[in-house]
Coordinates of C-alpha atoms and ligand atoms in Angstrom, one line a residue:
M1 CA 49.6 -21.8 16.0
R2 CA 48.0 -19.2 13.9
G3 CA 46.4 -21.8 11.7
K4 CA 45.0 -23.6 14.8
L5 CA 43.5 -20.5 16.2
N6 CA 41.9 -19.8 12.8
R7 CA 40.4 -23.2 12.6
R8 CA 39.0 -23.0 16.1
T9 CA 37.6 -19.6 15.4
S10 CA 36.0 -20.8 12.2
I11 CA 34.4 -23.7 14.0
I12 CA 33.0 -21.3 16.6
I13 CA 31.8 -19.0 13.8
L14 CA 30.2 -22.0 12.0
A15 CA 28.5 -23.2 15.1
M16 CA 27.2 -19.7 15.8
A17 CA 26.0 -19.2 12.3
T18 CA 24.1 -22.6 12.5
I19 CA 22.4 -21.5 15.7
V20 CA 21.4 -18.2 14.1
A21 CA 20.1 -20.0 11.0
I22 CA 18.0 -22.4 13.1
F23 CA 16.7 -19.6 15.1
A24 CA 15.8 -17.6 12.0
I25 CA 14.0 -20.5 10.5
A26 CA 12.1 -21.1 13.7
V27 CA 11.2 -17.4 13.9
H28 CA 10.1 -17.5 10.3
Q29 CA 7.9 -20.5 10.9
D30 CA 6.3 -18.9 13.9
R31 CA 5.9 -15.8 11.7
T32 CA 7.2 -13.6 14.4
V33 CA 9.2 -11.6 11.9
E34 CA 9.6 -8.0 13.1
I35 CA 9.7 -5.1 10.7
E36 CA 10.7 -1.7 12.0
I37 CA 8.6 1.1 10.6
I38 CA 10.4 4.4 10.8
R39 CA 7.9 7.1 11.5
A40 CA 7.4 10.3 9.4
E41 CA 8.5 12.5 12.3
A42 CA 11.8 10.7 12.4
W43 CA 12.6 12.0 8.9
A44 CA 11.6 15.6 9.7
E45 CA 15.2 16.9 10.0
Q46 CA 16.7 15.0 7.1
Y47 CA 13.9 15.7 4.7
P48 CA 12.3 19.0 5.9
D49 CA 10.6 19.7 2.5
Q50 CA 8.9 16.4 2.2
Y51 CA 7.9 16.3 5.9
R52 CA 6.5 19.9 5.8
T53 CA 4.4 19.2 2.7
Y54 CA 3.4 15.8 4.2
L55 CA 1.9 17.7 7.2
Q56 CA -0.1 19.8 4.7
N57 CA -2.3 16.7 4.2
E58 CA -4.1 17.9 7.3
E59 CA -5.5 20.8 5.3
M60 CA -9.1 20.8 4.0
V61 CA -8.7 21.7 0.3
R62 CA -11.8 22.9 -1.5
T63 CA -12.5 22.7 -5.3
T64 CA -15.7 22.5 -7.3
F65 CA -15.9 18.7 -7.6
G66 CA -13.0 17.5 -5.5
G67 CA -11.0 18.4 -2.5
S68 CA -10.9 17.0 1.0
E69 CA -13.9 18.3 2.9
P70 CA -15.6 15.2 4.3
I71 CA -19.0 16.0 2.7
D72 CA -21.8 13.5 3.3
Y73 CA -22.5 11.8 0.0
L74 CA -25.8 10.3 1.4
E75 CA -27.1 13.8 1.9
K76 CA -25.9 15.1 -1.4
Y77 CA -27.0 12.1 -3.4
P78 CA -30.1 10.6 -1.6
E79 CA -30.4 8.0 -4.4
L80 CA -27.6 6.2 -2.7
L81 CA -29.9 5.1 0.1
T82 CA -31.8 3.0 -2.4
I83 CA -28.9 1.9 -4.6
Y84 CA -26.7 0.8 -1.8
D85 CA -29.5 -0.5 0.5
G86 CA -28.2 -3.5 2.4
V87 CA -24.5 -2.6 2.3
G88 CA -22.4 -0.3 4.6
F89 CA -22.3 2.6 2.1
S90 CA -26.0 3.3 2.7
I91 CA -25.2 3.8 6.5
E92 CA -22.2 6.2 6.1
Y93 CA -20.4 7.5 3.1
L94 CA -18.1 10.6 3.4
R95 CA -15.7 12.0 0.8
A96 CA -12.1 10.9 1.0
R97 CA -9.6 13.4 2.6
G98 CA -5.9 13.6 3.3
H99 CA -3.6 10.6 3.8
V100 CA -2.8 11.6 7.4
Y101 CA -6.5 10.9 8.4
A102 CA -6.7 7.5 6.8
L103 CA -6.3 5.5 10.1
E104 CA -8.7 7.6 12.3
D105 CA -11.3 7.7 9.5
V106 CA -11.4 3.9 9.1
I107 CA -11.6 3.5 12.9
H108 CA -14.5 6.0 13.2
T109 CA -16.6 4.9 10.2
E110 CA -19.9 3.4 11.1
R111 CA -19.6 0.9 8.3
G112 CA -18.9 -2.7 9.4
K113 CA -15.3 -3.9 9.5
P114 CA -15.1 -7.6 8.9
G115 CA -11.4 -8.0 9.8
A116 CA -8.0 -6.5 10.3
S117 CA -7.5 -6.4 6.5
C118 CA -9.6 -3.2 6.5
L119 CA -6.4 -1.6 7.8
A120 CA -4.5 -2.7 4.6
C121 CA -4.6 0.7 2.9
K122 CA -4.7 2.9 6.0
T123 CA -1.5 2.5 7.9
P124 CA 2.1 1.3 7.3
D125 CA 1.8 -0.7 10.6
Y126 CA -0.3 -3.1 8.6
V127 CA 2.8 -4.2 6.7
A128 CA 4.5 -5.0 10.1
M129 CA 1.4 -6.8 11.4
E130 CA 1.3 -8.9 8.2
A131 CA 4.9 -9.9 8.6
T132 CA 4.3 -10.9 12.2
H133 CA 1.0 -12.8 11.8
G134 CA 1.0 -13.9 8.2
S135 CA -2.3 -14.6 6.5
A136 CA -3.9 -15.1 9.9
L137 CA -3.9 -11.3 10.3
Y138 CA -6.7 -10.7 7.7
A139 CA -9.6 -12.1 9.8
M140 CA -8.3 -11.0 13.1
D141 CA -10.3 -8.5 15.1
F142 CA -10.3 -5.0 13.5
N143 CA -10.5 -3.0 16.7
E144 CA -7.8 -5.0 18.5
M145 CA -5.3 -4.5 15.6
A146 CA -6.3 -0.9 14.9
A147 CA -5.4 -0.1 18.5
Q148 CA -1.8 -1.2 17.7
A149 CA -1.4 1.0 14.7
H150 CA 0.3 4.4 15.0
S151 CA -0.4 6.6 12.0
G152 CA -2.3 7.0 8.7
V153 CA -0.5 6.7 5.3
S154 CA 3.2 7.5 5.9
C155 CA 6.7 7.4 4.3
Y156 CA 7.0 3.6 4.8
D157 CA 4.0 2.9 2.6
C158 CA 5.9 4.1 -0.6
H159 CA 9.5 4.1 0.5
R160 CA 9.9 1.4 3.2
N161 CA 12.7 2.9 5.3
E162 CA 14.5 4.5 2.3
P163 CA 13.0 7.9 1.5
G164 CA 13.2 8.7 -2.2
V165 CA 13.3 5.0 -3.3
L166 CA 10.0 3.7 -4.5
H167 CA 8.8 0.3 -3.1
I168 CA 5.6 -1.7 -3.4
T169 CA 4.8 -2.7 0.1
R170 CA 1.4 -4.3 -0.5
G171 CA 1.3 -8.0 -1.6
H172 CA -2.2 -7.6 -2.9
L173 CA -1.1 -5.3 -5.7
E174 CA 1.7 -7.7 -6.7
K175 CA -0.8 -10.5 -6.9
G176 CA -3.2 -8.3 -8.9
L177 CA -0.4 -7.3 -11.3
S178 CA 0.5 -10.9 -11.9
H179 CA -2.6 -11.2 -14.0
L180 CA -1.7 -8.3 -16.3
E181 CA 0.8 -8.4 -19.2
E182 CA 1.7 -4.8 -19.4
E183 CA 4.3 -3.2 -17.1
Y184 CA 3.5 0.1 -15.4
Q185 CA 5.7 2.8 -14.0
M186 CA 6.5 2.8 -10.3
K187 CA 5.1 6.4 -10.2
N188 CA 1.7 4.9 -10.9
L189 CA 2.1 1.7 -8.9
V190 CA 3.0 3.2 -5.6
C191 CA -0.5 4.9 -5.7
A192 CA -2.1 1.8 -7.1
Q193 CA -1.3 0.0 -3.9
C194 CA -4.4 1.6 -2.5
H195 CA -6.2 3.6 -5.2
I196 CA -7.8 0.5 -6.9
E197 CA -10.8 -1.8 -6.7
Y198 CA -10.5 -4.7 -4.3
F199 CA -12.6 -7.1 -2.3
L200 CA -12.1 -9.2 0.8
D201 CA -12.1 -12.9 0.2
P202 CA -15.3 -14.1 1.9
E203 CA -13.5 -16.8 3.9
T204 CA -10.0 -15.6 4.6
K205 CA -10.7 -11.8 4.4
E206 CA -7.6 -11.4 2.3
V207 CA -7.5 -8.2 0.2
T208 CA -8.0 -9.5 -3.3
V209 CA -7.7 -7.5 -6.6
P210 CA -10.1 -8.8 -9.3
W211 CA -7.9 -8.4 -12.4
K212 CA -7.9 -11.9 -13.7
Y213 CA -9.2 -10.7 -17.1
G214 CA -7.9 -7.1 -16.9
T215 CA -8.8 -3.8 -15.4
D216 CA -11.8 -2.5 -17.4
V217 CA -15.2 -2.8 -15.8
A218 CA -16.3 -5.7 -18.0
E219 CA -13.1 -7.6 -17.2
V220 CA -13.5 -7.0 -13.4
E221 CA -17.1 -8.2 -13.7
A222 CA -15.9 -11.3 -15.6
T223 CA -13.4 -12.0 -12.8
F224 CA -16.1 -11.8 -10.2
M225 CA -18.3 -14.2 -12.2
E226 CA -15.5 -16.6 -12.7
W227 CA -14.6 -16.5 -8.9
N228 CA -18.3 -16.8 -8.0
Y229 CA -18.0 -13.6 -5.9
I230 CA -20.9 -11.3 -5.1
D231 CA -20.9 -8.4 -2.6
W232 CA -24.5 -8.5 -1.4
V233 CA -28.1 -9.3 -2.1
H234 CA -30.2 -6.2 -2.5
P235 CA -33.0 -6.4 0.1
Q236 CA -35.7 -4.7 -2.1
T237 CA -35.1 -6.7 -5.3
G238 CA -33.6 -10.0 -4.0
G239 CA -30.9 -9.7 -6.8
E240 CA -27.1 -10.1 -6.3
L241 CA -24.8 -7.1 -6.7
Y242 CA -21.2 -5.9 -6.8
K243 CA -19.7 -3.0 -4.9
I244 CA -16.8 -1.0 -6.4
Q245 CA -14.3 1.1 -4.4
H246 CA -12.1 3.9 -5.6
P247 CA -10.6 2.5 -9.0
E248 CA -8.4 5.5 -9.8
F249 CA -5.6 3.5 -11.3
E250 CA -7.9 1.3 -13.4
T251 CA -9.8 4.3 -14.7
Y252 CA -6.6 6.2 -15.5
L253 CA -5.3 3.3 -17.7
G254 CA -5.7 4.0 -21.4
S255 CA -6.4 7.7 -20.9
T256 CA -4.6 10.3 -23.2
H257 CA -2.4 11.3 -20.3
Q258 CA -1.4 7.8 -19.5
Q259 CA -0.6 7.1 -23.2
F260 CA 1.7 10.1 -23.1
G261 CA 3.6 8.5 -20.2
I262 CA 2.3 10.8 -17.5
S263 CA 1.9 9.3 -14.0
C264 CA -0.2 10.0 -10.9
V265 CA 2.9 11.6 -9.4
D266 CA 3.4 14.1 -12.2
C267 CA 0.0 15.8 -11.5
H268 CA -0.4 15.0 -7.8
M269 CA 3.2 15.5 -6.6
P270 CA 4.4 18.4 -8.8
R271 CA 7.9 19.7 -8.3
I272 CA 7.8 22.8 -6.3
T273 CA 10.5 25.2 -4.9
N274 CA 11.6 25.7 -1.3
D275 CA 12.8 28.9 0.3
A276 CA 16.4 28.1 -0.8
G277 CA 15.2 27.9 -4.4
E278 CA 15.6 24.1 -4.6
Q279 CA 13.1 21.9 -6.4
F280 CA 11.5 18.8 -4.7
P281 CA 8.3 16.8 -5.3
S282 CA 5.4 18.0 -3.1
H283 CA 4.2 15.4 -0.6
H284 CA 0.8 17.0 -0.3
W285 CA -1.5 14.7 -2.1
T286 CA -4.6 16.5 -3.0
S287 CA -6.5 18.1 -6.0
P288 CA -4.0 19.2 -8.7
L289 CA -6.4 22.0 -9.5
K290 CA -4.7 23.8 -6.6
T291 CA -1.3 23.4 -8.3
V292 CA -2.1 23.9 -11.9
E293 CA 1.0 25.9 -12.7
A294 CA 3.4 23.3 -11.4
S295 CA 1.2 20.2 -12.3
C296 CA -0.1 21.1 -15.8
L297 CA 1.2 24.3 -17.4
G298 CA 4.6 22.7 -18.2
C299 CA 2.7 21.0 -21.0
H300 CA -0.5 23.0 -21.5
G301 CA -0.5 26.3 -23.2
E302 CA -3.9 27.5 -21.8
S303 CA -4.1 29.9 -18.9
E304 CA -4.8 28.4 -15.5
A305 CA -8.4 29.7 -15.6
E306 CA -9.0 28.2 -19.0
L307 CA -7.6 24.8 -18.1
V308 CA -9.6 24.6 -14.8
A309 CA -12.7 25.6 -16.7
E310 CA -12.1 22.8 -19.2
V311 CA -11.6 20.2 -16.5
E312 CA -14.8 21.4 -14.7
R313 CA -16.7 21.2 -18.0
L314 CA -15.7 17.6 -18.3
Q315 CA -16.4 16.8 -14.7
G316 CA -19.8 18.6 -14.8
T317 CA -20.9 16.5 -17.8
V318 CA -19.9 13.3 -15.9
E319 CA -21.6 14.5 -12.7
N320 CA -24.9 15.2 -14.5
K321 CA -24.8 11.9 -16.3
T322 CA -23.9 10.0 -13.1
V323 CA -26.9 11.6 -11.2
E324 CA -29.2 10.9 -14.2
V325 CA -28.2 7.2 -14.2
S326 CA -28.5 7.1 -10.3
R327 CA -32.2 8.1 -10.7
Q328 CA -32.7 5.5 -13.4
L329 CA -31.2 2.9 -11.1
V330 CA -33.6 3.8 -8.3
A331 CA -36.5 3.6 -10.7
L332 CA -35.3 0.1 -11.8
I333 CA -34.9 -1.1 -8.2
E334 CA -38.4 0.1 -7.4
A335 CA -39.8 -1.6 -10.6
I336 CA -38.1 -4.9 -9.8
A337 CA -39.3 -4.8 -6.2
G338 CA -42.8 -4.3 -7.4
A339 CA -42.7 -7.1 -10.0
R340 CA -40.4 -9.7 -8.5
D341 CA -43.3 -11.9 -7.1
T342 CA -45.1 -12.1 -10.4
L343 CA -42.3 -12.3 -13.0
P344 CA -41.4 -15.6 -14.6
E345 CA -38.2 -16.9 -13.1
A346 CA -36.2 -16.7 -16.3
T347 CA -37.2 -13.0 -16.9
L348 CA -36.4 -12.1 -13.3
E349 CA -32.9 -13.7 -13.7
E350 CA -32.3 -11.7 -16.8
V351 CA -33.5 -8.5 -15.1
Y352 CA -31.2 -9.2 -12.1
Q353 CA -28.2 -9.7 -14.4
L354 CA -28.9 -6.4 -16.3
H355 CA -29.3 -4.5 -13.0
R356 CA -26.0 -6.0 -11.7
S357 CA -24.1 -5.1 -14.9
A358 CA -25.6 -1.6 -15.1
Q359 CA -24.9 -0.9 -11.4
I360 CA -21.3 -2.0 -11.5
R361 CA -20.7 0.3 -14.5
W362 CA -22.3 3.3 -12.8
D363 CA -20.5 2.5 -9.5
F364 CA -17.1 2.4 -11.2
V365 CA -17.6 6.0 -12.3
F366 CA -19.4 7.2 -9.2
V367 CA -16.8 6.0 -6.6
E368 CA -13.8 7.0 -8.7
N369 CA -12.4 10.2 -7.1
S370 CA -11.7 12.5 -10.1
Q371 CA -15.3 12.8 -11.2
G372 CA -14.4 11.5 -14.7
F373 CA -11.3 13.7 -15.3
H374 CA -8.8 10.8 -15.2
H375 CA -10.5 9.3 -18.3
Y376 CA -13.5 11.2 -19.5
D377 CA -14.3 8.9 -22.5
K378 CA -14.1 5.8 -20.3
A379 CA -16.4 7.3 -17.7
M380 CA -19.0 8.4 -20.2
S381 CA -19.0 5.1 -22.0
Y382 CA -19.5 3.2 -18.8
L383 CA -22.4 5.5 -17.9
N384 CA -23.9 5.1 -21.4
E385 CA -23.6 1.3 -21.2
A386 CA -25.3 1.4 -17.8
E387 CA -28.2 3.4 -19.1
A388 CA -28.7 1.1 -22.1
M389 CA -28.8 -1.9 -19.7
I390 CA -31.3 -0.2 -17.4
N391 CA -33.5 0.5 -20.4
E392 CA -33.3 -3.1 -21.5
A393 CA -34.2 -4.3 -18.0
M394 CA -37.1 -1.9 -17.8
S395 CA -38.5 -3.2 -21.1
L396 CA -38.7 -6.6 -19.6
L397 CA -40.7 -5.4 -16.6
P398 CA -44.5 -4.7 -16.6
Ligands
HEC401 C1 -3.1 14.6 -15.8 C2 -3.1 14.8 -14.4 C3 -3.5 13.7 -13.4 C4 -3.0 12.4 -13.4 C5 -2.0 11.8 -14.2 C6 -3.7 11.8 -12.3 N1 -4.6 12.7 -11.7 FE1 -5.7 12.3 -10.1 N2 -6.7 14.1 -10.4 C7 -6.4 15.0 -11.3 C8 -7.4 16.1 -11.3 C9 -7.4 17.3 -12.2 C10 -8.4 15.7 -10.4 C11 -9.7 16.4 -10.0 C12 -9.4 17.3 -8.8 C13 -10.7 18.1 -8.4 O1 -11.8 17.9 -8.9 O2 -10.5 19.1 -7.6 C14 -7.9 14.4 -9.8 C15 -8.5 13.8 -8.7 C16 -7.9 12.8 -8.0 C17 -8.3 12.3 -6.7 C18 -9.4 13.0 -5.8 C19 -8.8 14.2 -5.3 C20 -9.7 15.2 -4.7 O3 -9.2 16.3 -4.3 O4 -10.9 15.0 -4.7 C21 -7.6 11.2 -6.4 C22 -7.6 10.3 -5.1 C23 -6.7 11.0 -7.5 N3 -6.9 12.0 -8.4 C24 -5.7 10.0 -7.6 C25 -5.0 9.7 -8.7 C26 -4.2 8.5 -9.0 C27 -4.1 7.4 -8.0 C28 -3.6 8.6 -10.2 C29 -2.8 7.6 -11.0 C30 -3.4 6.3 -11.2 C31 -4.0 9.9 -10.7 N4 -4.8 10.6 -9.8 C32 -3.5 10.5 -11.9 C33 -5.3 15.0 -12.2 C34 -4.5 13.9 -12.4
HEC402 C1 2.1 7.9 -1.2 C2 3.5 7.6 -1.5 C3 4.6 8.4 -0.8 C4 4.7 8.6 0.6 C5 3.7 8.3 1.6 C6 5.9 9.4 0.7 N1 6.5 9.5 -0.5 FE1 8.4 10.4 -0.8 N2 8.2 10.1 -2.8 C7 7.1 9.5 -3.4 C8 7.3 9.5 -4.8 C9 6.4 9.0 -5.8 C10 8.5 10.2 -5.0 C11 9.2 10.5 -6.4 C12 8.7 11.7 -6.9 C13 9.3 12.0 -8.3 O1 10.3 11.4 -8.7 O2 8.8 12.9 -8.9 C14 9.1 10.5 -3.7 C15 10.3 11.2 -3.5 C16 10.8 11.4 -2.3 C17 12.2 11.9 -2.0 C18 13.2 12.3 -3.1 C19 13.0 13.7 -3.5 C20 13.6 14.2 -4.8 O3 14.0 15.3 -4.8 O4 13.5 13.4 -5.7 C21 12.4 11.9 -0.7 C22 13.6 12.4 0.1 C23 11.1 11.5 -0.1 N3 10.2 11.2 -1.1 C24 10.9 11.5 1.3 C25 9.7 11.1 1.9 C26 9.4 11.2 3.3 C27 10.4 11.7 4.3 C28 8.1 10.8 3.5 C29 7.3 10.8 4.8 C30 7.2 12.1 5.5 C31 7.6 10.4 2.2 N4 8.6 10.6 1.2 C32 6.4 9.8 2.0 C33 6.0 8.9 -2.8 C34 5.8 9.0 -1.4
HEC403 C1 -1.2 3.0 1.7 C2 -2.4 3.4 1.0 C3 -2.3 4.6 0.1 C4 -1.3 4.9 -0.8 C5 0.0 4.1 -1.1 C6 -1.7 6.1 -1.5 N1 -3.0 6.5 -1.0 FE1 -4.0 8.2 -1.5 N2 -5.4 7.8 -0.1 C7 -5.4 6.7 0.7 C8 -6.6 6.7 1.6 C9 -7.0 5.7 2.6 C10 -7.2 8.0 1.3 C11 -8.4 8.6 2.0 C12 -8.1 9.0 3.4 C13 -9.3 9.5 4.2 O1 -10.3 9.9 3.7 O2 -9.2 9.4 5.5 C14 -6.4 8.6 0.3 C15 -6.7 9.9 -0.3 C16 -6.0 10.5 -1.3 C17 -6.4 11.7 -1.9 C18 -7.5 12.7 -1.5 C19 -7.0 13.8 -0.7 C20 -7.6 15.1 -0.9 O3 -7.2 16.1 -0.2 O4 -8.5 15.2 -1.7 C21 -5.5 11.9 -3.0 C22 -5.4 13.1 -3.9 C23 -4.6 10.8 -3.0 N3 -4.9 9.9 -2.0 C24 -3.6 10.6 -3.9 C25 -2.6 9.6 -3.9 C26 -1.5 9.5 -4.8 C27 -1.2 10.4 -5.9 C28 -0.8 8.4 -4.4 C29 0.6 7.9 -4.9 C30 1.7 8.9 -4.9 C31 -1.4 7.8 -3.2 N4 -2.6 8.6 -3.0 C32 -1.0 6.7 -2.5 C33 -4.5 5.6 0.7 C34 -3.3 5.6 -0.1
HEC404 C1 3.5 15.9 -19.4 C2 2.5 16.7 -20.1 C3 1.2 17.0 -19.5 C4 0.9 17.3 -18.2 C5 1.8 17.4 -17.0 C6 -0.6 17.5 -18.2 N1 -1.1 17.3 -19.4 FE1 -3.1 17.4 -20.0 N2 -2.7 16.7 -21.8 C7 -1.4 16.5 -22.3 C8 -1.5 16.0 -23.6 C9 -0.3 15.6 -24.5 C10 -2.9 15.9 -23.9 C11 -3.5 15.4 -25.2 C12 -3.4 16.4 -26.3 C13 -4.3 17.5 -26.1 O1 -5.5 17.3 -26.0 O2 -3.8 18.7 -26.0 C14 -3.6 16.4 -22.8 C15 -5.0 16.5 -22.7 C16 -5.6 17.2 -21.6 C17 -7.0 17.5 -21.6 C18 -8.0 17.1 -22.7 C19 -8.9 16.0 -22.2 C20 -8.2 14.7 -22.0 O3 -8.2 14.2 -20.9 O4 -7.6 14.1 -22.9 C21 -7.3 18.1 -20.4 C22 -8.6 18.7 -19.9 C23 -6.0 18.2 -19.7 N3 -5.0 17.6 -20.5 C24 -5.9 18.8 -18.5 C25 -4.7 18.7 -17.7 C26 -4.6 19.1 -16.3 C27 -5.7 19.7 -15.5 C28 -3.3 18.8 -16.0 C29 -2.7 19.0 -14.6 C30 -3.4 18.6 -13.4 C31 -2.6 18.2 -17.1 N4 -3.5 18.1 -18.1 C32 -1.3 17.8 -17.1 C33 -0.2 16.7 -21.6 C34 -0.1 17.0 -20.3

């Protein structure tokens, strides 16, 4: 009797399991997989310290070279109007601010948005949309999909629904990393999901990370050449160019701090103390120059004022050199524009190539958000290379 019942029960269970399995496969094929994104507010009671510091991302932090005030770069650096002519960054280009603004800022920018993949680094809802729509998502209408998103960068982006556990939620980073041999700490990789160079595949609009040959600017450039990718044709010169976006991770690699095993999180999420005297990592991602004691003085013997002065000295040198090279780029663009109709084709080709290589090096430094601090030597060497290339191009022009 008992055996019979068991057998019947197991048949029923088996039948039910089969139905569930078939249903799951069908759902998967239709790509209607649903992911639940638990919102930041929902963790407020369980993780009050993380939630409270997360809300501080609304603050407008101010420092000499960094911070979160959305200053207008086109006003501050008018050279950009010429350098970026023909691409969205000459229409609007504001400084990055706190994570909680990511979604509204991408919705409101006047730059063009070729597809829903522009949401990839702005909201955790993107992960859910990708699960639902698969790769069809990338080229879907930006505005339509943005209307379905609920928040800027949030807990799910780094933790999925397990606060405290680190996860990579972005497939584009996994693909990018598959080209690299070295392994990196998760405390760098969670940030590298978004703080890297990327481009949208011209056909599918998939977010693509150009690391086939590595993460240095010459290796990124070599990847673009191999993949036959260009960002735009400059309207004044007629030459093809690349556009770089926020390569914080790539710049940081190989720096003194990285070689000592320090991660983005060590400086940008220092351990601070709550009212009960307990330590926790701050979830206010901003300039570490506002948290020097917690972020730096555990290792550095200088006073806070001395260390900040040293950082600003390095940043000031990079800033001056960046502006100097911007002006040289403008002069080069004007010289090419004036000579392009009369130059022999082979010379024009050579000049285009030098301009492209110089500009990608300058851009890598200009758009990186630490003003050279993350890796001063790298920033200066890219700028010096850019300058040498501009001089060489100029020597070929009348
Ligand atoms: C050794 C400490 C340190 C490490 C490690 C570090 N940073 Fe920074 N970061 C800084 C400092 C200092 C600045 C400059 C802030 C300023 O100018 O006010 C900065 C600036 C930034 C900014 C711009 C912030 C602003 O307020 O303008 C971003 C974004 C950033 N870092 C991301 C990263 C990422 C991503 C990583 C890891 C790949 C990283 N940082 C690693 C110290 C660090
Ligand atoms: C941008 C990535 C990122 C986001 C977004 C983020 N966290 Fe974290 N979180 C981290 C990292 C990195 C650590 C580990 C820090 C460390 O070990 O120093 C961490 C650690 C934690 C911890 C463990 C604390 C401890 O004492 O070790 C908790 C809990 C946590 N986060 C909760 C949250 C909650 C809640 C949210 C949303 C309100 C959130 N996190 C959003 C990156 C993130
Ligand atoms: C899911 C994408 C995403 C992840 C993951 C991410 N960021 Fe960001 N981050 C952004 C975007 C987008 C902005 C700019 C938001 C804006 O301007 O609206 C930004 C801005 C910042 C800023 C500038 C804020 C200010 O006040 O100056 C800092 C600093 C920063 N991120 C650090 C980090 C660090 C450190 C990590 C890893 C722990 C990290 N981010 C992980 C997308 C991300
Ligand atoms: C875990 C230890 C550690 C932390 C945290 C740390 N540093 Fe360093 N820093 C070092 C070491 C080690 C060096 C290389 C030796 C030296 O020059 O003293 C270094 C070098 C530097 C230099 C020299 C230039 C360079 O980049 O090599 C500056 C400037 C600097 N750090 C600033 C900072 C600031 C600002 C912070 C906090 C935002 C910070 N450091 C956090 C260990 C640390």
